[in-house]
PDB file of C-alpha atoms in Angstrom:
ATOM      1  CA  MET Q 223     101.883 106.210 148.719  1.00 40.00           C
ATOM      2  CA  ARG Q 224     102.727 108.383 151.352  1.00 38.00           C
ATOM      3  CA  ASN Q 225     106.097 107.088 151.850  1.00 40.00           C
ATOM      4  CA  PHE Q 226     106.893 107.446 148.103  1.00 35.00           C
ATOM      5  CA  LEU Q 227     105.773 111.339 148.129  1.00 35.00           C
ATOM      6  CA  ALA Q 228     107.959 111.399 151.079  1.00 36.00           C
ATOM      7  CA  LEU Q 229     110.763 110.244 149.107  1.00 35.00           C
ATOM      8  CA  ALA Q 230     110.402 112.061 146.101  1.00 37.00           C
ATOM      9  CA  ALA Q 231     110.513 115.002 147.561  1.00 36.00           C
ATOM     10  CA  LEU Q 232     114.011 114.107 149.306  1.00 32.00           C
ATOM     11  CA  PRO Q 233     115.864 115.501 146.383  1.00 33.00           C
ATOM     12  CA  LEU Q 234     114.173 118.848 145.923  1.00 33.00           C
ATOM     13  CA  PHE Q 235     115.149 119.366 149.738  1.00 31.00           C
ATOM     14  CA  LEU Q 236     119.039 118.228 149.224  1.00 30.00           C
ATOM     15  CA  VAL Q 237     119.142 120.247 146.385  1.00 32.00           C
ATOM     16  CA  ARG Q 238     118.374 123.301 148.687  1.00 33.00           C
ATOM     17  CA  ALA Q 239     120.222 122.249 151.992  1.00 35.00           C
ATOM     18  CA  GLY Q 240     123.539 122.026 150.331  1.00 40.00           C
ATOM     19  CA  SER Q 241     125.769 125.379 149.280  1.00 59.00           C
ATOM     20  CA  SER Q 242     124.660 125.344 146.050  1.00 59.00           C
ATOM     21  CA  PHE Q 243     121.424 125.112 143.770  1.00 59.00           C
ATOM     22  CA  ALA Q 244     119.540 125.794 140.949  1.00 61.00           C
ATOM     23  CA  ALA Q 245     115.962 127.050 140.290  1.00 65.00           C
ATOM     24  CA  ASP Q 246     116.627 126.163 136.819  1.00 82.00           C
ATOM     25  CA  ASP Q 247     119.111 125.978 134.056  1.00 89.00           C
ATOM     26  CA  THR Q 248     119.225 129.658 133.777  1.00 94.00           C
ATOM     27  CA  PHE Q 249     121.127 130.942 136.648  1.00 96.00           C
ATOM     28  CA  GLU Q 250     122.959 129.322 140.086  1.00 96.00           C
ATOM     29  CA  ILE Q 251     123.772 130.253 143.384  1.00 96.00           C
ATOM     30  CA  ASN Q 252     126.205 129.455 145.637  1.00 96.00           C
ATOM     31  CA  LYS Q 253     126.613 130.304 149.177  1.00 96.00           C
ATOM     32  CA  THR Q 254     129.441 129.791 152.098  1.00 96.00           C
ATOM     33  CA  ASP Q 255     128.086 130.125 155.702  1.00 96.00           C
ATOM     34  CA  ALA Q 256     129.744 131.701 158.186  1.00 96.00           C
ATOM     35  CA  SER Q 257     131.564 130.639 161.650  1.00 95.00           C
ATOM     36  CA  GLY Q 258     133.557 132.841 163.969  1.00 94.00           C
ATOM     37  CA  THR Q 259     134.276 133.408 167.046  1.00 95.00           C
ATOM     38  CA  VAL Q 260     131.267 135.161 169.609  1.00 95.00           C
ATOM     39  CA  GLY Q 261     131.548 139.121 169.582  1.00 94.00           C
ATOM     40  CA  ALA Q 262     134.245 138.621 166.288  1.00 93.00           C
ATOM     41  CA  LYS Q 263     133.691 139.565 162.584  1.00 95.00           C
ATOM     42  CA  ALA Q 264     132.250 136.677 160.468  1.00 96.00           C
ATOM     43  CA  LYS Q 265     131.685 136.684 156.607  1.00 97.00           C
ATOM     44  CA  ALA Q 266     129.078 134.828 154.543  1.00 97.00           C
ATOM     45  CA  SER Q 267     128.645 135.001 150.701  1.00 98.00           C
ATOM     46  CA  VAL Q 268     126.243 134.379 147.839  1.00 98.00           C
ATOM     47  CA  THR Q 269     127.154 133.974 144.349  1.00 98.00           C
ATOM     48  CA  ILE Q 270     125.094 134.572 141.620  1.00 97.00           C
ATOM     49  CA  THR Q 271     125.783 133.056 138.231  1.00 97.00           C
ATOM     50  CA  ALA Q 272     124.149 132.901 135.359  1.00 97.00           C
ATOM     51  CA  ARG Q 273     124.063 130.344 132.321  1.00 95.00           C
ATOM     52  CA  LYS Q 274     123.373 128.958 129.155  1.00 93.00           C
ATOM     53  CA  GLY Q 275     122.900 131.739 127.372  1.00 93.00           C
ATOM     54  CA  TRP Q 276     122.203 134.353 129.970  1.00 97.00           C
ATOM     55  CA  HIS Q 277     123.637 137.269 131.650  1.00 97.00           C
ATOM     56  CA  LEU Q 278     123.085 139.752 134.699  1.00 97.00           C
ATOM     57  CA  ASN Q 279     121.628 143.360 133.798  1.00 96.00           C
ATOM     58  CA  HIS Q 280     124.062 145.698 135.197  1.00 94.00           C
ATOM     59  CA  GLU Q 281     121.042 148.066 134.530  1.00 94.00           C
ATOM     60  CA  ALA Q 282     118.585 146.702 136.662  1.00 96.00           C
ATOM     61  CA  PRO Q 283     118.378 146.422 140.685  1.00 96.00           C
ATOM     62  CA  LEU Q 284     120.706 143.360 142.376  1.00 97.00           C
ATOM     63  CA  THR Q 285     120.026 143.346 145.628  1.00 98.00           C
ATOM     64  CA  LEU Q 286     120.360 140.784 148.979  1.00 98.00           C
ATOM     65  CA  LYS Q 287     117.745 141.129 151.536  1.00 98.00           C
ATOM     66  CA  LEU Q 288     119.106 140.051 154.777  1.00 98.00           C
ATOM     67  CA  ALA Q 289     116.592 138.844 157.685  1.00 98.00           C
ATOM     68  CA  PRO Q 290     118.906 137.413 160.698  1.00 97.00           C
ATOM     69  CA  ALA Q 291     117.876 135.197 163.805  1.00 96.00           C
ATOM     70  CA  PRO Q 292     118.398 136.713 167.598  1.00 96.00           C
ATOM     71  CA  GLY Q 293     122.238 136.920 168.209  1.00 94.00           C
ATOM     72  CA  ILE Q 294     123.343 137.950 164.503  1.00 96.00           C
ATOM     73  CA  LEU Q 295     124.331 142.042 164.188  1.00 97.00           C
ATOM     74  CA  LEU Q 296     124.860 142.391 160.605  1.00 98.00           C
ATOM     75  CA  ASP Q 297     127.166 144.914 158.760  1.00 97.00           C
ATOM     76  CA  LYS Q 298     123.912 145.758 156.511  1.00 97.00           C
ATOM     77  CA  PRO Q 299     120.673 144.084 156.666  1.00 97.00           C
ATOM     78  CA  LYS Q 300     120.036 145.157 152.631  1.00 98.00           C
ATOM     79  CA  LEU Q 301     123.106 144.753 150.138  1.00 98.00           C
ATOM     80  CA  ALA Q 302     122.637 146.417 146.724  1.00 98.00           C
ATOM     81  CA  ARG Q 303     124.971 146.553 143.630  1.00 96.00           C
ATOM     82  CA  GLY Q 304     127.383 148.987 144.724  1.00 96.00           C
ATOM     83  CA  ASP Q 305     128.045 146.248 147.897  1.00 98.00           C
ATOM     84  CA  LEU Q 306     129.156 143.634 145.435  1.00 97.00           C
ATOM     85  CA  ALA Q 307     132.467 142.143 146.335  1.00 97.00           C
ATOM     86  CA  LEU Q 308     132.513 140.855 142.770  1.00 97.00           C
ATOM     87  CA  SER Q 309     130.507 142.444 139.737  1.00 96.00           C
ATOM     88  CA  GLY Q 310     130.965 140.894 136.178  1.00 95.00           C
ATOM     89  CA  GLU Q 311     128.674 140.126 133.394  1.00 96.00           C
ATOM     90  CA  THR Q 312     127.575 136.595 134.288  1.00 97.00           C
ATOM     91  CA  GLU Q 313     128.719 136.474 138.008  1.00 97.00           C
ATOM     92  CA  ALA Q 314     128.084 138.980 141.085  1.00 98.00           C
ATOM     93  CA  ARG Q 315     128.666 138.218 145.184  1.00 98.00           C
ATOM     94  CA  PHE Q 316     127.798 139.864 147.824  1.00 98.00           C
ATOM     95  CA  ASP Q 317     129.960 139.209 150.741  1.00 98.00           C
ATOM     96  CA  VAL Q 318     127.650 139.317 153.841  1.00 98.00           C
ATOM     97  CA  GLY Q 319     129.612 141.277 157.183  1.00 97.00           C
ATOM     98  CA  MET Q 320     128.282 140.219 160.468  1.00 98.00           C
ATOM     99  CA  THR Q 321     128.965 139.859 164.295  1.00 97.00           C
ATOM    100  CA  LEU Q 322     127.712 136.831 165.966  1.00 95.00           C
ATOM    101  CA  SER Q 323     127.170 137.555 169.789  1.00 94.00           C
ATOM    102  CA  GLU Q 324     125.515 134.546 171.151  1.00 94.00           C
ATOM    103  CA  PRO Q 325     127.007 131.262 170.780  1.00 95.00           C
ATOM    104  CA  GLY Q 326     125.608 128.401 168.757  1.00 95.00           C
ATOM    105  CA  LYS Q 327     124.025 127.489 164.809  1.00 97.00           C
ATOM    106  CA  LYS Q 328     121.727 130.295 163.487  1.00 97.00           C
ATOM    107  CA  VAL Q 329     120.457 131.014 159.987  1.00 97.00           C
ATOM    108  CA  ILE Q 330     120.050 134.047 158.326  1.00 98.00           C
ATOM    109  CA  GLU Q 331     117.141 134.408 155.973  1.00 98.00           C
ATOM    110  CA  ALA Q 332     117.819 136.050 152.521  1.00 98.00           C
ATOM    111  CA  GLU Q 333     116.057 136.858 149.467  1.00 98.00           C
ATOM    112  CA  ALA Q 334     118.509 137.439 146.254  1.00 98.00           C
ATOM    113  CA  GLY Q 335     116.855 139.733 143.506  1.00 98.00           C
ATOM    114  CA  PHE Q 336     118.177 140.507 139.775  1.00 98.00           C
ATOM    115  CA  VAL Q 337     117.396 140.515 136.834  1.00 98.00           C
ATOM    116  CA  LEU Q 338     118.750 138.223 134.059  1.00 97.00           C
ATOM    117  CA  CYS Q 339     118.770 138.713 130.152  1.00 97.00           C
ATOM    118  CA  GLN Q 340     119.713 137.452 126.868  1.00 95.00           C
ATOM    119  CA  GLN Q 341     119.989 139.340 123.401  1.00 90.00           C
ATOM    120  CA  ASP Q 342     116.156 139.236 122.610  1.00 92.00           C
ATOM    121  CA  ALA Q 343     114.583 139.126 126.528  1.00 94.00           C
ATOM    122  CA  CYS Q 344     114.741 139.702 130.152  1.00 96.00           C
ATOM    123  CA  ARG Q 345     113.197 138.481 133.676  1.00 96.00           C
ATOM    124  CA  PRO Q 346     113.297 139.140 136.931  1.00 97.00           C
ATOM    125  CA  VAL Q 347     114.174 136.757 139.623  1.00 97.00           C
ATOM    126  CA  LYS Q 348     113.563 136.742 143.225  1.00 97.00           C
ATOM    127  CA  GLU Q 349     115.350 133.710 145.179  1.00 96.00           C
ATOM    128  CA  LYS Q 350     115.355 132.758 148.574  1.00 97.00           C
ATOM    129  CA  LEU Q 351     117.418 131.142 150.500  1.00 97.00           C
ATOM    130  CA  THR Q 352     119.149 130.280 153.958  1.00 97.00           C
ATOM    131  CA  LEU Q 353     122.929 131.464 155.223  1.00 97.00           C
ATOM    132  CA  ALA Q 354     123.607 129.369 158.428  1.00 97.00           C
ATOM    133  CA  THR Q 355     126.318 130.602 160.972  1.00 97.00           C
ATOM    134  CA  LEU Q 356     128.523 128.869 163.902  1.00 96.00           C
ATOM    135  CA  ALA Q 357     129.417 130.837 166.876  1.00 95.00           C
ATOM    136  CA  THR Q 358     131.751 129.129 168.845  1.00 94.00           C
ATOM    137  CA  PRO Q 359     132.596 130.419 172.479  1.00 92.00           C
ATOM    138  CA  ALA Q 360     134.745 133.105 172.749  1.00 82.00           C
ATOM    139  CA  THR Q 361     138.084 131.764 174.974  1.00 79.00           C
ATOM    140  CA  GLU Q 362     139.306 133.864 177.788  1.00 60.00           C
ATOM    141  CA  PRO Q 363     143.117 133.866 177.657  1.00 56.00           C
ATOM    142  CA  LYS Q 364     144.868 131.784 180.645  1.00 57.00           C
ATOM    143  CA  ALA Q 365     146.212 132.665 183.506  1.00 55.00           C
ATOM    144  CA  ALA Q 366     149.996 132.894 184.029  1.00 55.00           C
ATOM    145  CA  PRO Q 367     150.955 130.122 186.638  1.00 59.00           C
ATOM    146  CA  ALA Q 368     151.138 131.540 189.831  1.00 58.00           C
ATOM    147  CA  LYS Q 369     155.297 132.110 191.008  1.00 60.00           C
ATOM    148  CA  LYS Q 370     156.174 129.918 194.111  1.00 60.00           C
ATOM    149  CA  ALA Q 371     157.547 132.669 196.721  1.00 56.00           C
ATOM    150  CA  ARG Q 372     161.423 131.414 197.645  1.00 62.00           C
ATOM    151  CA  LYS Q 373     161.830 131.083 200.772  1.00 61.00           C
ATOM    152  CA  LYS Q 374     164.920 132.792 202.233  1.00 62.00           C
ATOM    153  CA  LYS Q 375     167.456 131.018 204.370  1.00 58.00           C
TER     154      LYS Q 375
END
């Protein structure tokens, strides 16, 4: 019985572990993870898309709260409507700027907050997600080969 329950929960985990998911059929959240070299700027993104006749309420707050792991320095830990890289009736995208200060894989825990509306109803949504990061060590420039001294005759 336990194995059956574990297998039944697997599809739910796989939906959440991917680059997009939908908590219900009224919206979808797509994300792109960040990768880069230690010390350089990197970028992830989160796109919210309303579906099935719903739209994003342009008068309500639209936020993305971020909690990075150590080794990730965010440009801003909380993004709001004014920070949107893309804003439309049914779609909005946040670009998350950061500097990766330690090599390796790390995560940023996030919570998106927005309001979906139809002609006669609105509903607030708060959705948690995780952004992955991968920082590779910075490579040092190779030194030029030493020139051999010529022997004088």
